[in-house]
Structures are given as structure tokens and as C-alpha cells.
């Protein structure tokens, strides 16, 4: 071999062919990684869960859902097994993140898997899953348990006048504020005005282009009296309220009420920024309370429910997790028994005390033992009771994308409010038409 | 080589019969791997193409209807696709050219004889060994406004950029993504180019030196032309990767501020929106784009290499 010539893999035709083949294989790997898995499956008539069946249940129940970070799912399964005596429950983690869990659940439901009897579902998944005929109708069960459940939390399981899950624990946004620097927020306008007064008073929230921005935007829109879809499902986003809120938010970024860095914040970066002590207000979820208590800010911060829009009333957006029974469950009675247990007022106290999650039972919030562990329970209850579900639609992911992308465009200054509102309305209408 | 020395000794008529038998044997021996290749590569591609020709109902799980090229027509008529197309090419162009320039420089340095060269060659590869998502999170932290390393250093030194929300602005966000990619994959390009560099014989350089060529003349007239095949190879690998970029923008910006790539668009339709037909069409379009670019590379850059090789002879 001539050593003066560099060996090139592209010198001849054969090598060229090899390179092309390599390209094809690489591309194929890309494709197979992306390839969807829609198993053919017909529509089904949804069966209904019988509330009385729980009493005579026996056998095993498998509950599937996201990684159990707080230990609540495994803890509840164990406590249920001990208390029930006849039914044994176990919790199976099927995804490290919310997105992964959704993918895993969808795959099981599309494949009519009988592995899981119950799924722990994010509140925004209910209508999508229900519309596919994947869930058991829980209307009778929810009605039987109605007295113990906070009405707003039940609404997150509603789709087409029926209930497709039972709320397990809920979640609502809170305002954390530095009581030595700023006043308790009564209205969004007051919060923003106060935040702009001094450099250390600023407001941080979740403004990255993702689901969290939809939530932050809707919290304000709902309190301003606006809505995305009305009860009939018509698109109502093209409104004065939407324009007011968008202008308010983008003015807040311009005049320094909110730091421009919020455009890159999801939950954790917002919390970390706030922990630096350079800000007055933070919008975040209840779990931040415990974390803030472990910082030097422990003595100076306080918690408030989300404020009202000036001249309106306070509202918000519900998060949290529901229990949905799989249509392919082989132990529906056992699943009903588990739901009965998980939603009892007594167990809901443990939800707050042992796992720091927001209960779906109102009495739990005023329980002395709960108040000791969760001193902001009164503020949290106010936020939960005032909150509404996010738009109820099987194409919710697309609706949310239309919201957060266009809101982001206004906040980052790449689109005018007017253009963004129109685009939002168009995209939401198109998304709904795809269903 | 061995085969070359043997073949002329055979009679021409006999060879063809033997060749055929040998070819048959070769085929039989490679058949299992061909079958596996077909299963691994061809079947998923075929399935993805089939999916992309259908529209799946979001209303009723699994219900589909054949729509022909409608998904493609819709995608090609949409602003999103062309925005993502342009952004992906901008990213690929910027990052690949930087990687090649820096990679060549790095390879030249690593090719020098110095103490600890072997250790350094290994250490230099570290960024490439880090999982992209992890390095993306690191970059995100560094460019965090208020408390990030980069923003802090810039503002302490009074340099521009210290008060910029890097990941929240058009242009800046792309710059961070390009930087993250260059940091991670320059060592890879350097390694390929280094391999090319090592094949160039010392005698060529000696001859150049005797002829009185300056260092720069040697680099431009000898090193670069002889390195060309290696650089083209690195360019092909890197361009193919860059055109499929997903993890960096997904972690750093979620596609905001003009950084949504073609792969991200396909992901959103497939995974988040469960629009299997539309999403598959988008992945096929991404696939075709990568394919076309590679063919162009091989055609033109490959042809050049042949010319260069001929000239040398």
C-alpha cells in the first residue's frame, strides 16, 4: 500500500455505497425511534363502575403510574391492604416522569393490557382517555362519594357529563412572598405594582415555553373572568380578557415587575432564583413550602392564595392526580374498594400529613394535626376551592401548545398581542376540528 | 494485497465458475445478517411510510383512513415545518463549520509530539462521552440568568452579555445551543481528523522542508489537501447528526426563540398529540432531508476526493 496516499473511505464506488448504506441505517434508527405505535382498536361502549361492588371485593389490585417520589402511592397501597384484609394492592411504577408515564399508560390501554387495574392519571389526561373508551365510567361512584370530595377537584374528572375518575390528591398554585419587603397580594395588579417598586421586590413565575406557562397564564385569565372553551366546548379565547391579561403580563416584563429571566424558568429554576433572596414574590406549587423552609428565607417568607384580578375574584388552575379504572381491569370491584379507601376523610388526612400533598377532602384542611404539618393549609384550601380545571378536551395537549407558544411569543416580544390572540384562537379551533 | 497476487494465476474460464460458487457462498453466509438488517432497518421505515399515508382518528383509538400524501402536503404547506427546516439548517451549518475548524486545530495540536500526549488525547474526548441531555442541563445552568456561571463572569468583568437572558432571546438561544453542540462534538471531529493526519507520511513534510516551504505553505498545500477526505468524513457524520438534533433544544428551550428542530416537531405530533400519521410524515420528511444532504455530500465532496487522489498520482 502506498503510504503517501491517505486512506479514504470515499475513494471508490463501493465505499460510496457503504456510506450510503450507513446513512440509510442511521436514518432508519432515527425513524424506528420515532415510529408511533397505533394498535388497531375499535371504539368501545364504556362500562360503568358499581359503587356497591367494593364491599365484596377480593383478590389483587395493581395500580400503575409515575415514579413514586413522595411515597404516597406505595404508602396508600400498603395501608389499604392492611385495612381491607381481603384485597391486596400493589403499586407499579411505569415511568420516571409525567410524560413517560403517559406514554406507558397509553401503550397499555391501546394494547388492551390487563396488567393494571387502576391508573394514576394527571388531571389533564382524563378527557383524552375517556374519549378513547379506555376508562370505566365512575359517575355512580363519584356521586356516592360526593360529600367527601371538594367539588372543584371532582370537575377535573368530568368529560361529556360523566365522571371518569376519582380525585386522589389535588394541587393548586400559591404565592410565596417576603413579608419583610412586600405586602400580601390581594390582586394581581397590586402584586405587580408592588413588585416594580424596588429592585429586590420582583416577581418570578414559570414562563418557559411549556405546560407550566399555560398554567400561569390560565390562572390569571380565569381570575380576570376569561375562558378558553365555554361549557358547550366553543372556543372563547378571542376576548377582551385574553388581551388584557397578555398586555398585563408583557408590560410586567417591560417595567420590571417580573424578571425577564422567567422566560427560561420552569418550577425548579424559579424556586432556585427565589431562594437567592433577590425577589419579593414567587408563584409555585405547595411542595416549595418545605424546600423554602430549609433556606435562610425560612423566617421571612409567607404563603398566600393566588390573588384576584382587580375587580374580579380569585381563581386558579387545578393540578393533581386522579384514580382511573382501566376498562380492561380484571378486578374492577377491587379497584372500587381501593378508591373508596383512598378518598376517605381519614386517609385524606394522611395524604397531607405523611406525604405533604393537597387533600381532596375539605375537612382535612382544618384538622389540627394537618395544620401542624402544613401550616399553609388554609391558604391552599382557598386556592383549591377557587380553582378550575384546564380546558376539558381530548385534544388538550394541542390546545395547551397553542396557548403556551403564543403567550410566549407575546412575552418574548416576537408577536403582538392582537396577532397572538388570533393565532391562539385559530390553532385551538383547528385542534378541536382534528377531533 | 493477498487477493491481488492470487487472482492473476487463475484461468479466466475457470474463475467465473468458481467466482459464481464463491459469490453464492458469500451470499449464503451474509444472508442471516441481511435478513436481520432488513428487519431492523427496512421494516420500521416501511411501517413509518405506511403510517404517514394514513390519518389516525384522535376520536376513536386506532381508527385510520388512507389519505395518500395529504399529511405531506399539509406539512409542506405549514409555516412550522419551514421554520423548523430553516432553524435546523442554521444550527447544522453553524455548528458543523465551527466543529470542523476547531476539530482540525485540535487534531493538529494533538498530533504534535509532547509529553502526556496519550493522556491528553483521552481527556479531550470526555465531553463526547457525556450524555447530551446531561450536558444540555449543565449548559442551561451555566447560562442561567442571575446565578449562572457565564452570566456572572460576564457581568463581573463588565463584558456585554452579562445581563442577557441567553435562553430567552432570539439569536442568543441558538448561540447557546450551537456552543453546547460544538463543545460536545468537536473532540469527535478532531479524532477523525487526527486519524487522517497520522496517515500523512513524515517524508512528504521532509520533502517540503527541503524545498524551502514555509509552515503555512506546508499546511495549505500539503496538510489540508491530504486531510480533505478525513474532514469530509467528519463533516458527513456531524451534519447527519446535526440535522436530527433533538435533545439540546428540547432541554434548553423547548423549541422557543427560533430553535425548534425538525425532529422536535415530529416528536410533538407523534408523542404529545398522538397524531401518528402527521408525525410519521414529519419524520419521513426529516429522514429524506438528511438523506438528500448526505447524497449531495458523497456526490460532490466524494468526487473532489477522487480528483485530488488522481492529481497526486
XYZ file of C-alpha atoms in Angstrom:
748
model
C 0.000 0.000 0.000
C 1.242 3.436 -0.876
C 1.795 5.192 2.407
C 1.881 8.614 0.837
C -1.752 8.474 -0.012
C -4.258 8.877 2.773
C -6.690 6.013 3.019
C -10.065 7.435 2.239
C -13.278 5.532 2.681
C -14.860 7.597 -0.058
C -12.407 6.908 -2.832
C -14.297 4.320 -4.781
C -17.794 3.356 -5.694
C -18.027 0.514 -3.221
C -17.091 2.810 -0.408
C -19.635 5.306 -1.618
C -22.253 2.639 -1.486
C -21.139 1.769 2.023
C -21.507 5.381 3.047
C -24.996 5.489 1.590
C -25.926 2.318 3.404
C -24.594 3.775 6.625
C -26.727 6.837 6.038
C -29.766 4.686 5.461
C -29.166 2.689 8.624
C -28.645 5.791 10.733
C -31.791 7.297 9.334
C -33.678 4.079 9.895
C -32.669 4.058 13.535
C -33.964 7.603 13.807
C -37.229 6.574 12.263
C -37.731 3.463 14.313
C -37.103 5.559 17.407
C -39.818 7.952 16.330
C -42.252 5.463 14.832
C -45.608 5.547 16.513
C -47.458 2.547 17.796
C -51.092 2.831 16.995
C -52.551 -0.590 17.531
C -55.776 -1.001 15.624
C -58.646 -0.882 18.020
C -62.294 -0.038 17.721
C -64.443 2.224 19.808
C -65.982 0.711 22.843
C -69.083 1.346 24.856
C -67.831 2.373 28.277
C -68.878 0.130 31.122
C -69.675 1.669 34.484
C -68.158 1.027 37.890
C -70.616 -0.183 40.532
C -70.115 1.670 43.840
C -71.539 -1.223 45.856
C -69.130 -3.772 44.378
C -66.235 -2.582 46.539
C -67.674 -4.118 49.674
C -67.422 -7.704 48.413
C -64.139 -7.313 46.592
C -61.255 -9.724 46.910
C -58.085 -10.653 45.054
C -55.259 -8.391 43.936
C -55.294 -4.865 42.554
C -52.415 -3.394 40.588
C -52.118 0.388 40.495
C -49.853 1.848 37.823
C -48.409 5.312 37.473
C -45.468 7.631 37.632
C -42.400 7.146 39.861
C -43.489 7.407 43.474
C -41.297 10.289 44.647
C -43.195 11.158 47.824
C -44.081 7.530 48.617
C -47.794 8.294 48.581
C -48.834 5.575 46.127
C -46.977 2.719 47.768
C -47.961 4.012 51.200
C -51.623 4.123 50.270
C -51.484 0.652 48.721
C -49.938 -0.783 51.880
C -52.364 0.967 54.210
C -55.291 -0.215 52.062
C -54.084 -3.824 52.068
C -53.778 -3.730 55.876
C -57.165 -2.095 56.396
C -59.109 -4.159 53.863
C -57.941 -7.675 54.676
C -59.440 -9.241 51.528
C -57.949 -7.193 48.688
C -54.213 -6.737 48.298
C -52.999 -3.681 46.417
C -49.597 -3.015 44.946
C -48.168 -0.019 43.122
C -46.176 -0.400 39.907
C -44.022 2.482 38.690
C -44.205 2.697 34.891
C -42.441 5.962 34.143
C -39.848 8.257 35.686
C -41.540 11.443 34.526
C -45.123 12.514 33.901
C -44.585 12.397 30.126
C -43.089 8.926 30.243
C -45.888 7.638 32.450
C -48.455 8.956 29.969
C -46.720 7.177 27.103
C -46.600 3.945 29.095
C -50.242 4.189 30.127
C -51.355 4.965 26.568
C -49.438 1.948 25.270
C -51.053 -0.343 27.815
C -54.517 0.991 27.118
C -54.106 0.822 23.344
C -52.896 -2.745 23.691
C -55.819 -3.651 25.988
C -53.377 -4.792 28.628
C -54.873 -6.261 31.775
C -51.709 -5.637 33.768
C -53.034 -2.552 35.538
C -56.410 -2.249 37.227
C -56.012 1.371 38.167
C -54.044 4.201 36.639
C -52.930 7.285 38.472
C -53.694 9.956 35.888
C -52.724 13.610 35.632
C -55.892 15.720 35.727
C -55.373 16.847 32.124
C -55.462 13.313 30.689
C -58.982 12.386 31.750
C -60.955 13.536 28.737
C -58.454 12.114 26.275
C -58.517 8.663 27.886
C -62.280 8.723 28.396
C -62.883 9.682 24.768
C -60.989 6.591 23.636
C -63.194 4.245 25.644
C -60.244 3.264 27.795
C -61.753 4.000 31.203
C -64.575 2.734 33.334
C -67.372 5.243 33.882
C -67.163 6.249 37.574
C -70.210 8.534 37.650
C -72.122 6.448 40.202
C -69.061 6.021 42.386
C -68.293 9.742 42.357
C -71.907 10.540 43.170
C -71.850 8.111 46.094
C -68.695 9.805 47.414
C -69.717 13.359 46.564
C -69.999 14.558 50.199
C -66.378 13.908 50.933
C -64.874 15.445 47.790
C -64.165 19.123 47.104
C -66.355 19.956 44.061
C -63.601 21.660 42.033
C -61.425 18.536 42.252
C -64.264 16.322 41.010
C -64.697 18.562 37.956
C -61.260 17.533 36.691
C -62.576 14.004 36.025
C -65.633 15.124 34.058
C -65.991 14.539 30.350
C -69.276 14.743 28.434
C -71.377 14.916 31.620
C -69.883 11.785 33.119
C -67.109 11.251 35.629
C -64.210 9.030 34.554
C -62.077 9.064 37.659
C -61.964 9.930 41.329
C -59.653 12.637 42.616
C -56.858 11.261 44.815
C -54.930 14.384 45.717
C -55.007 17.829 44.230
C -52.683 20.737 43.647
C -53.022 24.473 43.187
C -50.679 27.390 42.720
C -49.658 29.561 45.672
C -47.890 32.881 46.023
C -44.823 32.888 48.241
C -43.848 36.374 49.392
C -41.174 38.041 51.526
C -43.220 39.609 54.287
C -40.407 41.977 55.306
C -40.250 43.504 51.822
C -43.658 43.237 50.163
C -47.324 43.155 51.120
C -49.629 40.150 50.950
C -51.053 40.159 47.408
C -54.765 40.899 47.195
C -54.909 41.417 43.462
C -52.582 40.702 40.548
C -52.421 44.439 39.854
C -51.287 45.145 43.403
C -48.724 42.331 43.255
C -47.241 43.646 40.007
C -47.198 47.260 41.250
C -45.506 46.258 44.493
C -43.015 44.084 42.608
C -41.938 47.008 40.414
C -41.352 49.369 43.366
C -37.861 48.225 44.329
C -35.240 46.027 42.643
C -35.484 43.303 45.299
C -39.273 43.056 45.107
C -39.570 41.330 41.732
C -41.974 38.520 40.845
C -40.822 35.152 39.500
C -43.076 32.610 37.827
C -42.889 29.817 35.237
C -42.556 31.499 31.849
C -40.629 28.948 29.788
C -42.373 27.701 26.642
C -44.080 24.628 28.190
C -47.188 23.412 30.019
C -46.300 25.472 33.102
C -46.721 28.695 31.140
C -50.223 27.599 30.122
C -50.997 27.148 33.822
C -49.545 30.541 34.825
C -51.459 32.254 32.040
C -54.762 30.497 32.740
C -54.578 31.325 36.456
C -54.660 34.996 35.529
C -57.130 34.570 32.678
C -59.611 32.696 34.890
C -59.383 35.310 37.649
C -59.947 38.026 35.022
C -63.140 36.217 34.007
C -61.830 34.879 30.707
C -62.071 31.316 29.443
C -60.635 29.091 26.725
C -63.678 26.929 25.989
C -67.179 27.501 27.302
C -69.405 24.759 28.703
C -70.545 23.839 25.194
C -66.932 23.488 24.114
C -66.892 26.575 21.869
C -63.604 28.448 21.572
C -63.839 31.644 23.629
C -60.199 32.655 23.825
C -60.571 35.596 21.429
C -61.761 38.010 24.123
C -61.003 41.293 25.825
C -59.922 39.387 28.934
C -57.261 37.447 27.000
C -55.892 40.700 25.554
C -55.906 42.392 28.967
C -54.008 39.530 30.601
C -51.446 39.283 27.783
C -50.802 43.035 27.864
C -50.588 42.948 31.634
C -48.042 40.122 31.595
C -45.873 41.622 28.870
C -45.976 45.102 30.496
C -44.899 43.432 33.721
C -41.777 42.126 31.992
C -41.034 45.533 30.479
C -41.433 47.622 33.636
C -39.525 45.207 35.834
C -42.372 43.715 37.889
C -41.238 40.315 36.693
C -37.641 39.497 35.877
C -37.069 38.731 32.193
C -35.321 35.550 33.275
C -38.745 33.977 33.891
C -38.777 33.289 30.129
C -36.391 30.410 30.899
C -37.917 29.229 34.176
C -39.886 26.124 34.896
C -40.674 25.162 38.511
C -37.218 24.440 39.851
C -35.228 27.329 38.369
C -37.961 29.711 39.584
C -37.611 28.328 43.101
C -33.807 28.486 42.997
C -33.884 32.080 41.789
C -36.278 32.996 44.562
C -34.073 31.302 47.152
C -31.317 33.788 46.299
C -33.386 36.354 48.214
C -33.373 38.793 45.300
C -37.123 38.631 44.726
C -40.289 39.564 46.540
C -42.909 37.206 45.082
C -42.910 33.720 43.638
C -45.697 31.677 42.091
C -45.144 27.972 42.653
C -46.733 24.744 43.892
C -47.192 23.741 47.548
C -44.150 21.415 47.666
C -41.926 24.514 47.577
C -43.009 25.361 51.145
C -40.913 22.584 52.657
C -37.901 23.447 50.489
C -38.061 27.170 51.305
C -38.213 26.309 54.983
C -34.764 24.767 54.686
C -33.218 28.015 53.391
C -32.229 31.295 55.110
C -35.581 32.649 53.909
C -37.403 30.345 56.341
C -38.303 33.096 58.779
C -39.128 35.802 56.257
C -41.472 34.171 53.748
C -45.220 33.719 53.905
C -47.805 31.977 51.748
C -50.913 33.432 50.118
C -53.586 32.011 47.834
C -53.476 33.224 44.242
C -54.745 36.815 44.123
C -57.837 38.085 42.336
C -57.920 40.160 39.176
C -58.704 43.767 40.090
C -62.457 43.995 40.433
C -62.888 40.246 39.938
C -62.478 37.196 42.090
C -59.535 34.928 42.702
C -59.291 31.808 40.605
C -56.647 29.372 39.517
C -55.919 26.111 37.769
C -56.078 22.694 39.353
C -53.269 20.215 39.184
C -53.192 16.890 40.964
C -53.811 13.240 40.247
C -56.909 11.131 39.746
C -57.567 7.415 40.024
C -58.970 5.952 36.827
C -60.111 2.352 36.459
C -58.916 0.654 33.294
C -61.675 -0.645 31.034
C -59.625 -3.848 30.789
C -59.246 -4.349 34.530
C -59.917 -7.892 35.692
C -60.678 -6.757 39.231
C -62.982 -3.773 38.939
C -64.539 -4.421 42.352
C -61.078 -4.362 43.949
C -60.334 -1.092 42.166
C -63.568 0.412 43.512
C -62.608 -0.721 47.030
C -59.221 0.964 46.661
C -60.768 4.247 45.507
C -63.204 4.106 48.413
C -60.307 3.792 50.800
C -58.066 6.418 49.193
C -60.763 9.098 49.291
C -61.963 8.548 52.863
C -61.638 11.685 55.034
C -59.366 9.769 57.361
C -56.907 8.699 54.687
C -57.014 12.159 53.115
C -55.549 13.499 56.375
C -52.609 11.148 55.895
C -52.244 12.415 52.328
C -51.436 15.813 53.821
C -49.627 14.751 56.992
C -47.482 11.908 55.687
C -46.921 12.942 52.065
C -47.415 16.754 52.002
C -49.966 16.553 49.197
C -53.158 18.573 48.980
C -56.197 16.523 50.108
C -59.413 16.341 48.106
C -61.469 16.320 51.314
C -62.270 19.734 52.774
C -62.352 18.743 56.450
C -58.759 17.541 56.262
C -57.536 21.113 55.785
C -58.804 22.238 59.196
C -57.615 19.166 61.082
C -55.169 20.280 63.845
C -52.677 17.518 63.035
C -52.687 18.530 59.355
C -52.335 22.230 60.193
C -49.297 21.451 62.256
C -47.593 19.700 59.329
C -48.979 22.034 56.697
C -49.362 25.492 58.274
C -50.480 26.984 54.946
C -53.434 24.567 54.628
C -55.983 27.402 54.904
C -54.372 29.330 52.009
C -54.060 26.125 49.997
C -57.733 25.273 50.502
C -58.672 28.756 49.303
C -56.596 28.245 46.154
C -58.026 24.751 45.541
C -61.650 25.760 46.038
C -61.338 28.750 43.731
C -59.533 26.857 41.002
C -60.972 25.453 37.792
C -59.820 22.609 35.545
C -57.766 23.345 32.470
C -59.749 23.225 29.178
C -61.532 19.893 29.027
C -60.879 18.317 25.663
C -59.411 15.110 24.272
C -57.004 17.290 22.281
C -55.847 19.171 25.364
C -52.119 18.793 24.523
C -52.662 20.693 21.266
C -54.765 23.357 22.996
C -52.068 23.836 25.582
C -49.381 24.141 22.889
C -51.453 26.799 21.133
C -51.661 28.686 24.424
C -48.081 28.490 25.634
C -46.451 29.090 22.265
C -48.478 32.222 21.570
C -48.291 33.555 25.115
C -44.533 33.036 24.948
C -44.362 34.915 21.655
C -46.019 37.930 23.275
C -43.844 37.787 26.405
C -40.616 37.451 24.453
C -41.669 40.291 22.189
C -41.842 38.410 18.894
C -45.596 38.800 18.380
C -48.158 41.487 19.123
C -51.000 40.727 21.499
C -53.506 41.042 18.679
C -51.706 38.575 16.387
C -51.131 36.141 19.220
C -54.779 36.130 20.298
C -55.946 35.481 16.757
C -53.382 32.756 16.202
C -54.288 31.138 19.513
C -57.969 31.098 18.574
C -57.214 29.696 15.117
C -54.944 26.969 16.420
C -57.344 25.918 19.169
C -60.202 25.793 16.659
C -58.057 23.703 14.303
C -57.072 21.386 17.143
C -60.695 20.868 18.067
C -61.570 20.187 14.448
C -58.980 17.394 14.372
C -61.136 15.550 16.883
C -2.695 -7.354 -1.060
C -3.155 -11.071 -0.931
C -6.137 -11.432 -3.249
C -4.461 -9.356 -5.914
C -1.461 -11.636 -6.066
C -3.551 -14.786 -6.303
C -6.189 -13.916 -8.904
C -3.964 -13.431 -11.982
C -2.706 -17.016 -11.678
C -6.186 -18.428 -12.309
C -7.526 -19.257 -15.751
C -10.263 -16.878 -16.908
C -12.925 -19.545 -17.748
C -12.480 -21.463 -14.536
C -12.543 -18.313 -12.467
C -16.049 -17.321 -13.492
C -17.477 -20.683 -12.394
C -15.552 -20.581 -9.189
C -16.442 -16.939 -8.710
C -20.095 -17.744 -9.046
C -19.851 -20.510 -6.493
C -17.938 -18.257 -4.218
C -20.447 -15.491 -4.662
C -23.234 -17.908 -3.842
C -21.434 -18.986 -0.728
C -20.816 -15.376 0.220
C -24.470 -14.630 -0.242
C -25.476 -17.607 1.888
C -23.084 -16.563 4.600
C -24.276 -12.990 4.668
C -27.958 -13.902 4.324
C -28.676 -14.064 8.066
C -27.256 -10.608 8.640
C -29.110 -9.292 5.579
C -32.364 -10.630 6.999
C -31.636 -9.013 10.351
C -30.736 -5.754 8.627
C -33.995 -5.844 6.727
C -35.942 -6.455 9.913
C -34.140 -3.750 11.825
C -33.967 -1.121 9.103
C -36.365 -1.758 6.250
C -39.405 -2.880 8.208
C -39.584 0.163 10.506
C -39.018 2.504 7.566
C -41.712 0.772 5.568
C -44.058 0.875 8.541
C -43.344 4.567 9.129
C -44.062 5.298 5.470
C -47.323 3.380 5.702
C -48.302 5.265 8.874
C -47.521 8.570 7.204
C -50.031 7.843 4.431
C -52.862 7.445 6.917
C -54.675 9.745 9.264
C -55.406 8.325 12.665
C -58.509 9.421 14.446
C -57.964 11.084 17.790
C -61.630 10.429 18.431
C -61.518 6.675 18.212
C -58.362 4.864 19.108
C -56.750 3.063 16.207
C -59.295 4.092 13.589
C -57.448 5.177 10.488
C -58.212 6.173 6.954
C -55.908 6.259 3.975
C -55.199 9.829 2.919
C -52.353 9.384 0.470
C -49.982 12.306 0.501
C -52.268 14.632 2.457
C -50.082 14.582 5.565
C -47.082 15.557 3.467
C -48.955 18.291 1.645
C -50.180 19.734 4.956
C -46.710 19.585 6.456
C -45.084 21.216 3.450
C -47.744 23.926 3.421
C -47.273 24.723 7.090
C -45.194 27.562 8.437
C -43.967 25.397 11.311
C -42.243 22.894 9.056
C -40.347 25.505 7.082
C -39.434 27.424 10.227
C -38.076 24.224 11.780
C -36.364 23.343 8.485
C -34.576 26.697 8.366
C -33.679 26.622 12.045
C -32.282 23.111 11.811
C -30.112 24.021 8.817
C -28.933 27.189 10.517
C -27.946 25.127 13.534
C -26.261 22.441 11.422
C -24.380 24.978 9.299
C -23.070 26.943 12.267
C -22.195 24.023 14.498
C -20.635 21.774 11.843
C -18.411 24.502 10.393
C -17.197 25.515 13.852
C -16.603 21.890 14.777
C -14.537 21.273 11.644
C -12.348 24.352 12.117
C -11.817 23.743 15.817
C -11.533 19.995 15.293
C -8.758 20.475 12.709
C -6.903 22.807 15.064
C -7.322 20.365 17.912
C -6.115 17.466 15.772
C -3.005 19.391 14.704
C -2.195 20.096 18.345
C -2.755 16.513 19.391
C -0.533 15.345 16.552
C 2.471 17.241 17.927
C 4.990 15.231 19.915
C 4.819 16.282 23.548
C 4.824 14.743 26.974
C 1.491 13.342 28.134
C 0.061 13.264 24.626
C -1.675 9.930 25.141
C -3.362 11.152 28.312
C -4.488 14.370 26.682
C -5.912 12.514 23.695
C -8.123 10.580 26.075
C -9.086 13.536 28.233
C -10.089 15.577 25.208
C -12.772 13.008 24.417
C -14.534 13.479 27.759
C -17.195 15.945 26.564
C -18.163 13.453 23.878
C -18.641 10.747 26.499
C -21.179 12.808 28.420
C -24.823 12.130 27.611
C -26.234 15.025 25.582
C -29.176 15.641 27.887
C -26.831 15.885 30.861
C -24.521 18.305 29.089
C -27.575 20.316 27.987
C -28.651 20.673 31.614
C -25.119 21.785 32.521
C -25.184 24.449 29.819
C -28.605 25.547 30.933
C -27.259 26.043 34.449
C -24.235 27.960 33.192
C -26.398 30.385 31.224
C -28.972 30.773 33.966
C -29.691 34.483 34.398
C -28.790 35.904 37.833
C -26.817 32.903 39.050
C -25.296 31.140 36.062
C -21.523 30.885 35.769
C -21.274 32.505 32.341
C -23.658 35.371 33.072
C -21.962 36.013 36.413
C -18.469 36.073 34.959
C -19.549 38.329 32.106
C -21.258 40.839 34.370
C -18.412 40.811 36.924
C -15.944 41.616 34.171
C -18.292 44.225 32.799
C -18.474 42.483 29.445
C -21.557 42.573 27.225
C -23.926 39.642 27.654
C -23.908 39.594 31.434
C -27.431 40.939 31.671
C -28.820 38.990 28.743
C -31.345 36.212 29.322
C -29.469 33.951 26.915
C -32.029 31.207 26.557
C -34.904 33.680 26.432
C -33.839 35.724 23.403
C -33.842 35.054 19.675
C -30.306 34.597 18.408
C -28.779 34.142 21.853
C -30.691 30.911 22.437
C -29.397 29.497 19.149
C -25.892 30.616 20.119
C -26.044 28.618 23.357
C -27.299 25.534 21.538
C -24.538 25.800 18.945
C -21.941 26.282 21.697
C -23.200 23.254 23.602
C -23.031 21.128 20.461
C -19.583 22.407 19.470
C -18.248 21.773 22.974
C -19.562 18.255 22.960
C -18.709 17.018 19.490
C -15.563 18.882 18.467
C -13.453 16.111 20.067
C -15.218 13.597 17.843
C -14.391 15.591 14.712
C -10.846 16.055 15.997
C -10.425 12.321 16.437
C -11.442 11.532 12.864
C -9.226 14.299 11.508
C -6.358 13.149 13.715
C -6.628 9.698 12.156
C -6.313 11.318 8.731
C -3.376 13.334 9.914
C -1.468 10.314 11.075
C -1.612 8.720 7.660
C 0.314 11.591 6.056
C 3.921 10.417 5.966
C 6.734 12.364 7.514
C 8.675 12.088 4.217
C 6.218 14.413 2.489
C 6.902 17.044 5.086
C 10.640 16.465 4.869
C 10.498 16.967 1.119
C 8.529 20.174 1.597
C 11.043 21.409 4.123
C 13.925 20.671 1.756
C 12.125 22.621 -0.942
C 12.019 25.558 1.443
C 8.270 25.687 2.050
C 7.129 27.763 4.998
C 4.981 26.254 7.764
C 1.905 27.957 6.366
C 2.639 26.800 2.808
C 3.110 23.268 4.088
C -0.223 23.431 5.899
C -2.167 24.877 2.970
C -0.536 22.850 0.191
C 0.137 19.540 1.867
C -1.734 19.008 5.117
C -5.118 20.396 4.119
C -5.469 18.618 0.736
C -4.358 15.326 2.206
C -6.675 15.808 5.190
C -9.631 16.533 2.993
C -11.081 13.015 2.958
C -10.983 12.845 6.740
C -12.570 16.284 7.055
C -15.309 15.345 4.605
C -15.997 12.171 6.565
C -16.240 14.148 9.806
C -18.491 16.654 8.050
C -20.844 13.921 6.852
C -21.155 12.328 10.279
C -21.627 15.642 12.032
C -24.097 17.053 9.502
C -26.272 13.952 9.679
C -26.298 14.197 13.454
C -26.877 17.928 13.497
C -29.854 17.707 11.139
C -31.539 15.299 13.523
C -30.871 17.454 16.599
C -33.454 16.966 19.303
C -32.105 16.798 22.845
C -30.304 20.145 23.015
C -33.239 22.385 22.039
C -35.669 20.105 23.897
C -33.853 20.603 27.196
C -32.572 24.142 26.712
C -35.544 25.970 25.199
C -38.337 23.541 24.372
C -38.101 24.988 20.888
C -38.699 28.583 21.928
C -36.885 31.563 20.387
C -36.348 30.083 16.950
C -34.766 26.801 17.988
C -37.455 24.223 17.151
C -35.835 21.489 15.082
C -37.451 19.145 12.568
C -37.146 16.209 14.970
C -38.817 18.167 17.766
C -41.744 18.941 15.520
C -42.144 15.253 14.692
C -41.890 14.346 18.374
C -44.611 16.794 19.369
C -47.056 15.443 16.794
C -46.261 11.785 17.478
C -45.867 11.667 21.209
C -47.667 14.645 22.699
C -50.532 14.953 20.258
C -50.704 11.285 19.220
C -51.217 12.383 15.608
C -49.464 9.306 14.283
C -49.968 9.984 10.573
C -48.877 13.633 10.696
C -45.955 12.813 12.984
C -44.760 9.960 10.777
C -44.918 12.203 7.715
C -42.736 14.706 9.551
C -40.191 12.031 10.494
C -40.095 10.795 6.913
C -39.520 14.356 5.719
C -36.688 14.714 8.238
C -35.294 11.377 7.035
C -35.460 12.468 3.388
C -33.801 15.775 4.192
C -30.899 14.031 5.928
C -30.706 11.514 3.081
C -30.589 14.177 0.354
C -27.916 16.138 2.172
C -25.764 13.027 2.611
C -26.115 12.093 -1.045
C -25.050 15.595 -2.044
C -22.058 15.348 0.241
C -20.960 11.968 -1.090
C -21.523 13.029 -4.693
C -19.689 16.335 -4.646
C -17.213 16.060 -1.843
C -16.561 12.431 -2.769
C -15.907 13.406 -6.408
C -13.443 16.028 -5.301
C -11.590 13.494 -3.296
C -11.166 11.323 -6.349
C -9.823 14.244 -8.353
C -7.385 15.081 -5.623
C -6.234 11.486 -5.462
C -5.724 11.417 -9.254
C -3.748 14.626 -9.250
C -1.460 13.194 -6.663
C -0.712 10.171 -8.773
